[in-house]
CSV table of C-alpha atoms in Angstrom, one decimal:
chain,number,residue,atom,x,y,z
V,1,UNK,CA,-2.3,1.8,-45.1
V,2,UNK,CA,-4.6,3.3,-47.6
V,3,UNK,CA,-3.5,2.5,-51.2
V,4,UNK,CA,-0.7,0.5,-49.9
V,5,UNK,CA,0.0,-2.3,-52.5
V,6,UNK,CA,0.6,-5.5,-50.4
V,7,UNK,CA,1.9,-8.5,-51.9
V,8,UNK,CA,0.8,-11.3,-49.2
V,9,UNK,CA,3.0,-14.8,-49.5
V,10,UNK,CA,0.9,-17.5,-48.4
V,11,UNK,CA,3.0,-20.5,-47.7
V,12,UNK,CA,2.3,-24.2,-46.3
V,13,UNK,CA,1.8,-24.1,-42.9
V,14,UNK,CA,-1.9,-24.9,-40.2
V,15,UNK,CA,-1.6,-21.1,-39.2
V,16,UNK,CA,-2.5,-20.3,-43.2
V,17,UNK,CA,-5.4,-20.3,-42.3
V,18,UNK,CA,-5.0,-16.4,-40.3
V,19,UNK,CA,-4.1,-15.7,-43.8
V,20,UNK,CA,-7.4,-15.0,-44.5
V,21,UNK,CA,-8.6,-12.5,-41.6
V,22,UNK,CA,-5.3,-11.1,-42.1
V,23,UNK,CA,-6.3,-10.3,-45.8
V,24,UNK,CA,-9.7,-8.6,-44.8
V,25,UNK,CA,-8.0,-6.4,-42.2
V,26,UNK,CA,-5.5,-5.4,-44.7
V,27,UNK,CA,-8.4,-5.1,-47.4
V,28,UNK,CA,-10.1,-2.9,-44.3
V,29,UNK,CA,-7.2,-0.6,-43.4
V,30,UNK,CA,-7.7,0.3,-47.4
V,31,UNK,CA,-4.7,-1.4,-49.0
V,32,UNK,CA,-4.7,-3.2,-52.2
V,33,UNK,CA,-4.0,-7.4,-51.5
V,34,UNK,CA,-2.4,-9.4,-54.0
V,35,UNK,CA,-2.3,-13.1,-52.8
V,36,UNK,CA,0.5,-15.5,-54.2
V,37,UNK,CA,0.4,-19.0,-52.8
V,38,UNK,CA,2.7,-22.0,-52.5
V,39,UNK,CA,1.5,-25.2,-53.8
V,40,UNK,CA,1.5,-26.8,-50.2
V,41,UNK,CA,-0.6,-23.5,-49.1
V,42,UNK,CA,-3.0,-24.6,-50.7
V,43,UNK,CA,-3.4,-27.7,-48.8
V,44,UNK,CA,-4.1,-26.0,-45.6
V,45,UNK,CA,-6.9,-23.0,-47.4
V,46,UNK,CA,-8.7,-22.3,-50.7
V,47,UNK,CA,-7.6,-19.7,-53.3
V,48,UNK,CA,-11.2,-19.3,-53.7
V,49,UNK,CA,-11.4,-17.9,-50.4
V,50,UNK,CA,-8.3,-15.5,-50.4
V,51,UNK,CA,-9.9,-14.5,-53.8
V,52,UNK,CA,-12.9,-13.6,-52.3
V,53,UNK,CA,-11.2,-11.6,-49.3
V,54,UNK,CA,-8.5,-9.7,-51.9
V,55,UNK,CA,-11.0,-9.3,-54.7
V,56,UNK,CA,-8.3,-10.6,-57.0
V,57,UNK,CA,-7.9,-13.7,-58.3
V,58,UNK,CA,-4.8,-15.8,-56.5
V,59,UNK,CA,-1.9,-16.2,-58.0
V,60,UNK,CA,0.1,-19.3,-57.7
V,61,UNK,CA,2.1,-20.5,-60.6
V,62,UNK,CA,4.9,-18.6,-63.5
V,63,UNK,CA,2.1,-19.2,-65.9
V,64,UNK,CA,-2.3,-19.5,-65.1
V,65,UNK,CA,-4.0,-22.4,-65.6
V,66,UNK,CA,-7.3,-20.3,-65.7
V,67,UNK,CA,-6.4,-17.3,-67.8
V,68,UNK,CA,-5.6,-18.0,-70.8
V,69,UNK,CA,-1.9,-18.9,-69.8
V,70,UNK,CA,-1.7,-15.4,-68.6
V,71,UNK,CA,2.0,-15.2,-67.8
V,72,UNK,CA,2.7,-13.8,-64.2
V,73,UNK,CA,5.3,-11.5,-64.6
V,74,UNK,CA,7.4,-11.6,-60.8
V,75,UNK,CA,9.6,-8.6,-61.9
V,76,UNK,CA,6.0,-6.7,-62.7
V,77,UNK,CA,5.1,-7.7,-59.4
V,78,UNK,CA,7.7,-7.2,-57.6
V,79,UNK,CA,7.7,-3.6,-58.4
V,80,UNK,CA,3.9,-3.3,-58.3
V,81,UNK,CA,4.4,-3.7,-54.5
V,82,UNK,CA,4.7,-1.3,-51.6
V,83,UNK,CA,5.5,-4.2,-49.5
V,84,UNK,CA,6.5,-7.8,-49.4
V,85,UNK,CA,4.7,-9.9,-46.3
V,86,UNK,CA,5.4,-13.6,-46.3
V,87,UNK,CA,2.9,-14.7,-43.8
V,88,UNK,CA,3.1,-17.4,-42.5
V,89,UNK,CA,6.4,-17.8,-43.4
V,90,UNK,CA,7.3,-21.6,-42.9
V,91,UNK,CA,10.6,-23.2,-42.9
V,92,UNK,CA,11.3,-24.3,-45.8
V,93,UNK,CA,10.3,-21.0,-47.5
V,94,UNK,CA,12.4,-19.3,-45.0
V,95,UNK,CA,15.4,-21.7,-46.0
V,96,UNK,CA,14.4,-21.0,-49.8
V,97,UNK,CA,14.3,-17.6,-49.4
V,98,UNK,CA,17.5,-16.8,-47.6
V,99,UNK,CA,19.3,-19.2,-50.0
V,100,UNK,CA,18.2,-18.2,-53.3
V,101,UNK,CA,16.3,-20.7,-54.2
V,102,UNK,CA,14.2,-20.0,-57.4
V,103,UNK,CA,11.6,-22.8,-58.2
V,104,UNK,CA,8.3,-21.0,-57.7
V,105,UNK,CA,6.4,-17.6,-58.4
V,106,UNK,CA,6.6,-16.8,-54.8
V,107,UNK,CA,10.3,-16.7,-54.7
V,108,UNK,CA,11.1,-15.7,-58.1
V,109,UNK,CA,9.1,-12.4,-56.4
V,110,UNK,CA,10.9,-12.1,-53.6
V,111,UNK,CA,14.4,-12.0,-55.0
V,112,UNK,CA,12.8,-9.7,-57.6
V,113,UNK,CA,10.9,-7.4,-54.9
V,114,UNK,CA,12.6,-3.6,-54.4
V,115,UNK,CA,10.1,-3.0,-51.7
V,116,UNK,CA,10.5,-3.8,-47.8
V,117,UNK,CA,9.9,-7.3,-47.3
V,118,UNK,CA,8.5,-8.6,-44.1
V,119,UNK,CA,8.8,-12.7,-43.2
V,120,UNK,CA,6.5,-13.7,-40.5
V,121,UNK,CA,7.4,-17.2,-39.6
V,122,UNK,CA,5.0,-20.0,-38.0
V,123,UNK,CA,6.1,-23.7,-37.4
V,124,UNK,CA,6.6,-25.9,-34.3
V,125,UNK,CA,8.4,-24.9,-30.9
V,126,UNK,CA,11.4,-27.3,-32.0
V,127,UNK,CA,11.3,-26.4,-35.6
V,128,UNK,CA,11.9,-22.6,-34.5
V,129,UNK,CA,14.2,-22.7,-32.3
V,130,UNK,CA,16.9,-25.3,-34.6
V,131,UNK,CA,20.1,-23.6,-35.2
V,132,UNK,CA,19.1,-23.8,-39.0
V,133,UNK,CA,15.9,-21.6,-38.4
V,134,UNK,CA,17.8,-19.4,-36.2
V,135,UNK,CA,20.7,-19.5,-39.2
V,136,UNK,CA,18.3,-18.2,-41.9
V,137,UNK,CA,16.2,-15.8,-39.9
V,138,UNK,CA,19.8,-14.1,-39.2
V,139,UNK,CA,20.3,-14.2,-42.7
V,140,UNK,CA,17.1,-12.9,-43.8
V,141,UNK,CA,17.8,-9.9,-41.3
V,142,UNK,CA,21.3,-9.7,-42.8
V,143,UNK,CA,19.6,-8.9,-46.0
V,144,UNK,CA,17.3,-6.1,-45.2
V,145,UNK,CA,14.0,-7.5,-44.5
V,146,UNK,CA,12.1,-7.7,-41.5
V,147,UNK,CA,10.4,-10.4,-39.2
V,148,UNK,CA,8.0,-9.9,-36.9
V,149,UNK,CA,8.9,-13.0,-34.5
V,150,UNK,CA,6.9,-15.4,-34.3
V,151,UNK,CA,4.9,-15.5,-30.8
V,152,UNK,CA,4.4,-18.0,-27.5
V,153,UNK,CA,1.4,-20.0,-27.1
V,154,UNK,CA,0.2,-23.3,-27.6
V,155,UNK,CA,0.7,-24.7,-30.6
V,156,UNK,CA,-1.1,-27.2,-33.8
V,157,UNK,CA,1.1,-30.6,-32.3
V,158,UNK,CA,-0.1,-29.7,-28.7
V,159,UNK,CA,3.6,-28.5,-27.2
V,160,UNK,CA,3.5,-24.9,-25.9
V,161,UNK,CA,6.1,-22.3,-26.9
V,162,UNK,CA,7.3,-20.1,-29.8
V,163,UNK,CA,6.3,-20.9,-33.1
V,164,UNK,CA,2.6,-19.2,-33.2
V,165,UNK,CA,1.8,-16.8,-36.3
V,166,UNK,CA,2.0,-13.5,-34.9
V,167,UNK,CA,-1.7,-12.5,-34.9
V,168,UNK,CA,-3.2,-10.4,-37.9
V,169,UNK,CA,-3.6,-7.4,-35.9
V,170,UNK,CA,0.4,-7.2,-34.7
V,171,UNK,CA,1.0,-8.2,-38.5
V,172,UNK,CA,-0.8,-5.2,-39.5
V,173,UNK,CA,-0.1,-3.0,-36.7
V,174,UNK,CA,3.7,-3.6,-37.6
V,175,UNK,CA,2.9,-2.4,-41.2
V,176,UNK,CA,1.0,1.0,-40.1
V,177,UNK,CA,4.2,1.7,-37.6
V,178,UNK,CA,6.8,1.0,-40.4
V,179,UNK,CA,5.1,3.1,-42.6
V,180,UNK,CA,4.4,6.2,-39.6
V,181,UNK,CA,8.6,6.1,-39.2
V,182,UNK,CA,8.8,6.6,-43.0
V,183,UNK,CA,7.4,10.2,-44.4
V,184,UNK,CA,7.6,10.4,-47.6
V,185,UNK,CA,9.6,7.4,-48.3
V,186,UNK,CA,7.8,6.2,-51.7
V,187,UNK,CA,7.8,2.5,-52.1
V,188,UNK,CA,10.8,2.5,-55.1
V,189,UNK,CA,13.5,4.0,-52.5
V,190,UNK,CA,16.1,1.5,-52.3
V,191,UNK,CA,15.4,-1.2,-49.3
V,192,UNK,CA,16.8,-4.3,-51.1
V,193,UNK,CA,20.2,-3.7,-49.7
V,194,UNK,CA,20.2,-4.6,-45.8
V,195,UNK,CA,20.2,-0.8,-44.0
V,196,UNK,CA,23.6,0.4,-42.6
V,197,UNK,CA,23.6,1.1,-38.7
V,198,UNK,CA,25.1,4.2,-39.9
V,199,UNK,CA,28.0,6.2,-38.0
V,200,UNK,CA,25.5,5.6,-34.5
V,201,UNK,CA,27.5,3.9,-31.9
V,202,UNK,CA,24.2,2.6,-30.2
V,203,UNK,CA,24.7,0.1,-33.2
V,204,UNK,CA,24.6,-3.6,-31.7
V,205,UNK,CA,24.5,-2.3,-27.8
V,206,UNK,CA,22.8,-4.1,-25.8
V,207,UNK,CA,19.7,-1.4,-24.2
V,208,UNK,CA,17.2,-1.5,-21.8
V,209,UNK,CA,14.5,1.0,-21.4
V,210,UNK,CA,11.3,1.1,-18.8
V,211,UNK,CA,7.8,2.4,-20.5
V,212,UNK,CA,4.6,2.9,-19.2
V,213,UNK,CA,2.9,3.5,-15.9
V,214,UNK,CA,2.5,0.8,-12.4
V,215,UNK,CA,-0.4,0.0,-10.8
V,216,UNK,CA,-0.2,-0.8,-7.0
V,217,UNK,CA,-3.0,-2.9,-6.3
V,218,UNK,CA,-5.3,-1.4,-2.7
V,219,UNK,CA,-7.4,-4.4,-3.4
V,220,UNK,CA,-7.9,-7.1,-5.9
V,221,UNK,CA,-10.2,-4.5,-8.2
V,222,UNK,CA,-8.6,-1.0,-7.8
V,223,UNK,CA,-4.9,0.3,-8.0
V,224,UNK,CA,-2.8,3.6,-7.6
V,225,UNK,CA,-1.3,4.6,-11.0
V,226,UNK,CA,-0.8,8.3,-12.7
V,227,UNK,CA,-1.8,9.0,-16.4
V,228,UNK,CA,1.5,8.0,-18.2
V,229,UNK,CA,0.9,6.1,-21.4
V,230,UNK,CA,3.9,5.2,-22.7
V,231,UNK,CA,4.0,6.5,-25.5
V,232,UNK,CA,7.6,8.0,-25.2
V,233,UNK,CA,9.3,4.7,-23.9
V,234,UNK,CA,8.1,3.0,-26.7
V,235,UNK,CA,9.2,5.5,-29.4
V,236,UNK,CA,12.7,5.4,-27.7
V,237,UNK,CA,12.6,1.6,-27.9
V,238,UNK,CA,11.8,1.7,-31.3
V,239,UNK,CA,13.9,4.4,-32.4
V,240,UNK,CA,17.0,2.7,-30.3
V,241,UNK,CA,16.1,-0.6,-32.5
V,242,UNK,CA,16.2,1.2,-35.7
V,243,UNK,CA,20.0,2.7,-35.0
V,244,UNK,CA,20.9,-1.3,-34.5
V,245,UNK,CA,20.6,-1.6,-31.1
V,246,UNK,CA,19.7,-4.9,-29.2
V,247,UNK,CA,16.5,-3.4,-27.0
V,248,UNK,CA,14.6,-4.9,-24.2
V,249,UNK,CA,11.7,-3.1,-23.3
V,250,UNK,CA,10.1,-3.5,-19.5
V,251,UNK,CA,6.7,-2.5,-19.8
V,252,UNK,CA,4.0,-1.8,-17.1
V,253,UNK,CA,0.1,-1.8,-18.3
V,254,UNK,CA,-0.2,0.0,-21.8
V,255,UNK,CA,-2.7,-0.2,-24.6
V,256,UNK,CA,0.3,0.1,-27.3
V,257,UNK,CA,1.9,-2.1,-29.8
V,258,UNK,CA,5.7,-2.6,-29.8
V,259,UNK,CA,6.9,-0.6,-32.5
V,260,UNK,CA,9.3,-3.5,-34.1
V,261,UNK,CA,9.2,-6.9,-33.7
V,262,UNK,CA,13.2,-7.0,-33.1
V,263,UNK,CA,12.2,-5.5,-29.7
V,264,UNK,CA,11.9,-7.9,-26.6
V,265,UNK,CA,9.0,-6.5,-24.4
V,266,UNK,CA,8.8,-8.1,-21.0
V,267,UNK,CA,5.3,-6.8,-19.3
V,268,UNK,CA,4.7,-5.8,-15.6
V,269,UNK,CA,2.2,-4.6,-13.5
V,270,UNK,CA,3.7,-3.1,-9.9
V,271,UNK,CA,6.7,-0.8,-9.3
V,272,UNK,CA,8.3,-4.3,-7.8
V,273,UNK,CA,7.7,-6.2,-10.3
V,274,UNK,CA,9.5,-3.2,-13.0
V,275,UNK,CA,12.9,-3.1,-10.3
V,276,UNK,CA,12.8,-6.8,-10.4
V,277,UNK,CA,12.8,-7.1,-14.0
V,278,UNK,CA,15.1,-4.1,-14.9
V,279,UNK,CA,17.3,-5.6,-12.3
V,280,UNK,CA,17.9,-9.0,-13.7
V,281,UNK,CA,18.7,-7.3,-17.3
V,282,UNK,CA,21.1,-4.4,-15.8
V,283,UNK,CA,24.0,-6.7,-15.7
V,284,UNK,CA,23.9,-7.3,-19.2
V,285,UNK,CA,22.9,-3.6,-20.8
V,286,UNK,CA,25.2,-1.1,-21.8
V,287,UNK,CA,22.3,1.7,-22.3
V,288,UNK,CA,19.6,1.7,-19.4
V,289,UNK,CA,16.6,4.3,-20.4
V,290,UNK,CA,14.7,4.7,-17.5
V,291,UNK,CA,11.5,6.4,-19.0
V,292,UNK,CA,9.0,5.0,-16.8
V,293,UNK,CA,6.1,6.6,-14.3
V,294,UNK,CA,6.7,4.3,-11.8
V,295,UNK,CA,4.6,4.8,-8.1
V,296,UNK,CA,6.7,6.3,-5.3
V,297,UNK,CA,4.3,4.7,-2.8
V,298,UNK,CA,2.2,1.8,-2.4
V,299,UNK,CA,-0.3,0.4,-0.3
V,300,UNK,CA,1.6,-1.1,3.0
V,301,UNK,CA,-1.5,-3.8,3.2
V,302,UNK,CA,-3.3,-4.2,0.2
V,303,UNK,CA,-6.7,-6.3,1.1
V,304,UNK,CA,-7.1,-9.9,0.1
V,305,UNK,CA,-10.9,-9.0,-1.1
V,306,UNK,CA,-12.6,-6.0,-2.3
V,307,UNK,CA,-12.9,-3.2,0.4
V,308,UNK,CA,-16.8,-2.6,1.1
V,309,UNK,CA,-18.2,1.2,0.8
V,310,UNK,CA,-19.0,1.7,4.3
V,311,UNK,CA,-17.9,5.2,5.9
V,312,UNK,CA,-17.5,8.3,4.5
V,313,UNK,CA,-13.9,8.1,4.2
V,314,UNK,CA,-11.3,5.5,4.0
V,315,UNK,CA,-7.6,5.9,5.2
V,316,UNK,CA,-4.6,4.1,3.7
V,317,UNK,CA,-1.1,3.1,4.8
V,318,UNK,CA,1.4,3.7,2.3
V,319,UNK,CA,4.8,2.9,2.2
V,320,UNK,CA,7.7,3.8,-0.5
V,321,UNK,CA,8.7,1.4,-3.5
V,322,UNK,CA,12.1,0.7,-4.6
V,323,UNK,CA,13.7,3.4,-6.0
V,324,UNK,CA,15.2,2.1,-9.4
V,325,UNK,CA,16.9,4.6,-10.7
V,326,UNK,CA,19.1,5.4,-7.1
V,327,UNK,CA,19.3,1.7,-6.9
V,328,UNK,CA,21.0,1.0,-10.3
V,329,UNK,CA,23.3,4.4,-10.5
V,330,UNK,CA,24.5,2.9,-7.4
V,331,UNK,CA,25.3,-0.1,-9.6
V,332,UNK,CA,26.3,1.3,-12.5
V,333,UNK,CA,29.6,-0.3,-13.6
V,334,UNK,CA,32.1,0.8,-16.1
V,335,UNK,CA,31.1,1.2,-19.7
V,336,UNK,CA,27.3,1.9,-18.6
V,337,UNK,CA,25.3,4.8,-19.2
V,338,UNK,CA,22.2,5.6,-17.2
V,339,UNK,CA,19.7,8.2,-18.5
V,340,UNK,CA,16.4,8.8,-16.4
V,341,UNK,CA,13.6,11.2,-16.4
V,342,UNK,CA,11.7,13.7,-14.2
V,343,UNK,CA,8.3,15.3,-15.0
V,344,UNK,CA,8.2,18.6,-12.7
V,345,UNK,CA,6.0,21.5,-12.1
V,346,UNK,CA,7.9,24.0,-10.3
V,347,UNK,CA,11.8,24.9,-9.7
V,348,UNK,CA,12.1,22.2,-12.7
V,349,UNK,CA,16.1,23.1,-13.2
V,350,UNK,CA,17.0,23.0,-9.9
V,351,UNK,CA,15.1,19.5,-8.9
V,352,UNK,CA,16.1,17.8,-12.2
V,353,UNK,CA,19.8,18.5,-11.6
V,354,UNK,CA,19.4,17.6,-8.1
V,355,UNK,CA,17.8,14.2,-8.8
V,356,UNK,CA,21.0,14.0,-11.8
V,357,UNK,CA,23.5,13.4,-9.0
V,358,UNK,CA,22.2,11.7,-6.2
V,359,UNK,CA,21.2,8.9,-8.5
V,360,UNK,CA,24.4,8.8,-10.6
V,361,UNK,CA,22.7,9.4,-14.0
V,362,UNK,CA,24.7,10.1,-17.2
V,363,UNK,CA,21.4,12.4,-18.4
V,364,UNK,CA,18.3,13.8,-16.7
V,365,UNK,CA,15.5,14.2,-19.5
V,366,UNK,CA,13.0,17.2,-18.0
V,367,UNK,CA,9.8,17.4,-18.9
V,368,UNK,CA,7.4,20.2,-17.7
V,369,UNK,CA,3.8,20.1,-17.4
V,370,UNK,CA,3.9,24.2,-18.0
V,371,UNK,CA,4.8,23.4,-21.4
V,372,UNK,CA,1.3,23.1,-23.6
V,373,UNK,CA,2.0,20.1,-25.6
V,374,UNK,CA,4.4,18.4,-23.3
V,375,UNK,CA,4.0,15.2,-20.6
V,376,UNK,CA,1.4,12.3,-20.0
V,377,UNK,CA,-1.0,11.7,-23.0
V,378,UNK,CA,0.2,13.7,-25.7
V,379,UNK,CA,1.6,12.5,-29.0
V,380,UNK,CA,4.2,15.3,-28.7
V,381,UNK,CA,7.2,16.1,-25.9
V,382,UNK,CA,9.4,19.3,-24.9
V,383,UNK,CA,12.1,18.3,-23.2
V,384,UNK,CA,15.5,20.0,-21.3
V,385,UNK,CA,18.5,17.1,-21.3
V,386,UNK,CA,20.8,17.8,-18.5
V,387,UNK,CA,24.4,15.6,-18.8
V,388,UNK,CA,26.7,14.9,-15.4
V,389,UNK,CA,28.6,17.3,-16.6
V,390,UNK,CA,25.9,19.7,-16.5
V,391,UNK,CA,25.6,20.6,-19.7
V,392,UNK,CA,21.8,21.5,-21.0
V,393,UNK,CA,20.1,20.7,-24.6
V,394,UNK,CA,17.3,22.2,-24.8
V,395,UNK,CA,14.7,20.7,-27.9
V,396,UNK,CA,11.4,22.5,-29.0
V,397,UNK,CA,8.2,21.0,-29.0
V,398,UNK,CA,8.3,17.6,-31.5
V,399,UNK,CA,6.4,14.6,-31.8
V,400,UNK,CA,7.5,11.9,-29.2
V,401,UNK,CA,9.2,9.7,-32.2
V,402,UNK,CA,11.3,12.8,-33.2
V,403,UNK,CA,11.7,13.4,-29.4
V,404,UNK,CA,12.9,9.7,-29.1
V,405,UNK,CA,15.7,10.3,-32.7
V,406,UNK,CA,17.0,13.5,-30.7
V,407,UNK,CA,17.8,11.5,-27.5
V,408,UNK,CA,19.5,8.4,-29.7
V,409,UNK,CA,21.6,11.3,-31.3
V,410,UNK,CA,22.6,12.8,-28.1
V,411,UNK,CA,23.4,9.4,-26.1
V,412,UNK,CA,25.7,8.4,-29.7
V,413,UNK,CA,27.3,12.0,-29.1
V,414,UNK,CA,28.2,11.2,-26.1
V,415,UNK,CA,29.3,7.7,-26.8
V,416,UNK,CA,31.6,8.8,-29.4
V,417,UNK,CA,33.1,12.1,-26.9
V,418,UNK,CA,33.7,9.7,-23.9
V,419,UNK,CA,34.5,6.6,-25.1
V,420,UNK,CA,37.9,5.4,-27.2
């Protein structure tokens, strides 16, 4: 984010008031903050204060009341900016904005903006969910820009749902990750035309990918779990979401961010609860990405109350957990596609191509803890793809995103070789 030009919209709504901590962190993380208000923003929070925060003086109208009648130029500012963030976005700006509606400086600079615009919508559980929000969020989308969906909670009129401002921190963490999948892109490249899916035939299919590691509770403060991070499911998910695909993402305990608000993460904790989520979405996905380190065993009898230190040693029962992968290969139905993984450390070839077939898997993805740079905790991957038909593609050592753009571009080449 540092010397990142941020034009931050500030429309009418009780969640204006985030606007301000979402202006320091943003201030912090060493970008330069613009504010532009609505009239009705300023109802609900002080220029004075967003002045303060910014160190720039608020802008709110074509021409300043203060300055002179300083014209504000929205063309100069809309190509001053590295990035457009309407936040909170409420519904009538949203309406206004994917409309073309041109009545105030705030939308005179969006329609002018060339740089990647980001709407982050907050109003009531009813508001958000009527088929005219819905109707102009699409369009919005249609046009390029970005939200980062508003999130589940309770909200200002006492209902509890969606509607919530995503929090400053998932505002700005959606920023850094936008910017971390864009190297070298400076900020007058083209985004004001909506981005093509491209030749990919992920585009629009529906995909579900596991991330992360289980715990399996022994007692109500201690669990089994291995070191996974996941950090590759989550650059899958994110690079499945930017070829157009419709991606849910079943997550067990992980300190990461989802890496685009399109994605729909659904968190769990045991290797049960993962099979019973991934199994209630299997039906409906074409794509199943089963990245997870999920437990083979679990405690048999995990104690109602913390187990005392009392001998030397303690002895647990453990019995195996669903095995997801064998469970939905045996499944798998017509026009789906199954990829899994296996982490080895000896006779990797051999076990990877036997675990291939007897789960019914479209592609095994090997990793091996040999390789330096390679498995849990690392921001980079080596990885061996096998295909059912045997086949091997082997990739050098990359970072896990450009791990994650190679596996989209093989599952697409397959798409496109098998399917009419």
């Amino acid at each position: 984010m540092n010397g990142k030009r941020i034009l931050l919209g500030v429309t009418g709504s009780i969640s204006a008031y985030k606007s301000a901590l979402l202006t320091r962190l943003l201030v912090k993380a060493g970008a330069e903050v613009q504010v532009i208000m609505t009239e009705s923003a300023q109802t609900f929070i002080t220029p004075l204060t967003l002045a303060t925060l910014s160190k720039r003086p608020v802008l709110s109208a074509f021409v300043s009341n203060t300055d002179e009648g300083r014209w504000n130029n929205h063309v100069e500012l809309g190509l001053w900016a590295d990035a457009l963030v309407i936040a909170p976005a409420s519904a009538h700006t949203l309406a206004r904005c994917a409309h073309g509606f041109c009545d105030d400086l705030l939308s005179a600079v969006y329609l002018s903006a060339r740089c990647p615009v980001f709407f982050a919508p907050a109003m009531d559980l009813d508001m958000y969910h009527h088929p005219a929000t819905v109707d102009n969020l699409r369009r919005l989308e249609s046009f390029g820009n970005r939200i980062i969906r508003a999130e589940h909670g309770e909200l200002a009129s006492g209902l509890v749902g969606e509607g919530r401002l995503a929090e400053p921190e998932t505002i700005l963490q959606t920023l850094e990750t936008f910017w971390a999948d864009q190297p070298g892109k400076s900020s007058f490249d083209s985004f004001s035309v909506p981005p093509s899916p491209g030749p990919l035939p992920v585009a629009n299919r529906r995909v579900l990918i596991t991330a992360g590691p289980t715990q399996e509770p022994i007692d109500p403060v201690r669990f089994i779990s291995n070191h996974s991070t996941g950090k590759m499911g989550y650059a899958l998910a994110g690079a499945f979401v930017r070829a157009g695909a419709d991606v849910t993402l079943v997550s067990g305990p992980t300190a990461l961010a989802v890496p685009h608000p399109a994605i729909r993460r659904i968190n769990v904790q045991s290797a049960q609860e993962m099979f019973e989520a991934t199994e209630a979405e299997f039906a409906r996905a074409e794509i199943v990405v089963l990245s997870a380190a999920v437990a083979d065993y679990r405690p048999a009898f995990p104690a109602s109350q913390k187990i005392k230190k009392t001998d030397d040693t303690v002895t647990l029962e453990l019995t195996k957990t669903t095995d997801i992968a064998a469970t939905l290969g045996a499944r798998k139905g017509r026009g789906q596609w199954l990829m899994g993984f296996a982490l080895e450390t000896d006779n990797e070839q051999a076990n990877a191509l036997k675990k291939l077939h007897a789960k019914n898997l479209d592609w095994i993805v090997l990793n091996s803890l040999r390789d330096a740079g390679a498995g849990f905790g690392h921001d980079t991957n080596k990885i061996t793809v096998i295909d059912k038909d045997e086949q091997t593609h082997e990739f050098a050592l990359k970072s896990k995103n450009e791990v994650a753009q190679d596996l989209v571009a093989l599952v697409a080449d397959s798409l496109n070789k098998h399917e009419p």
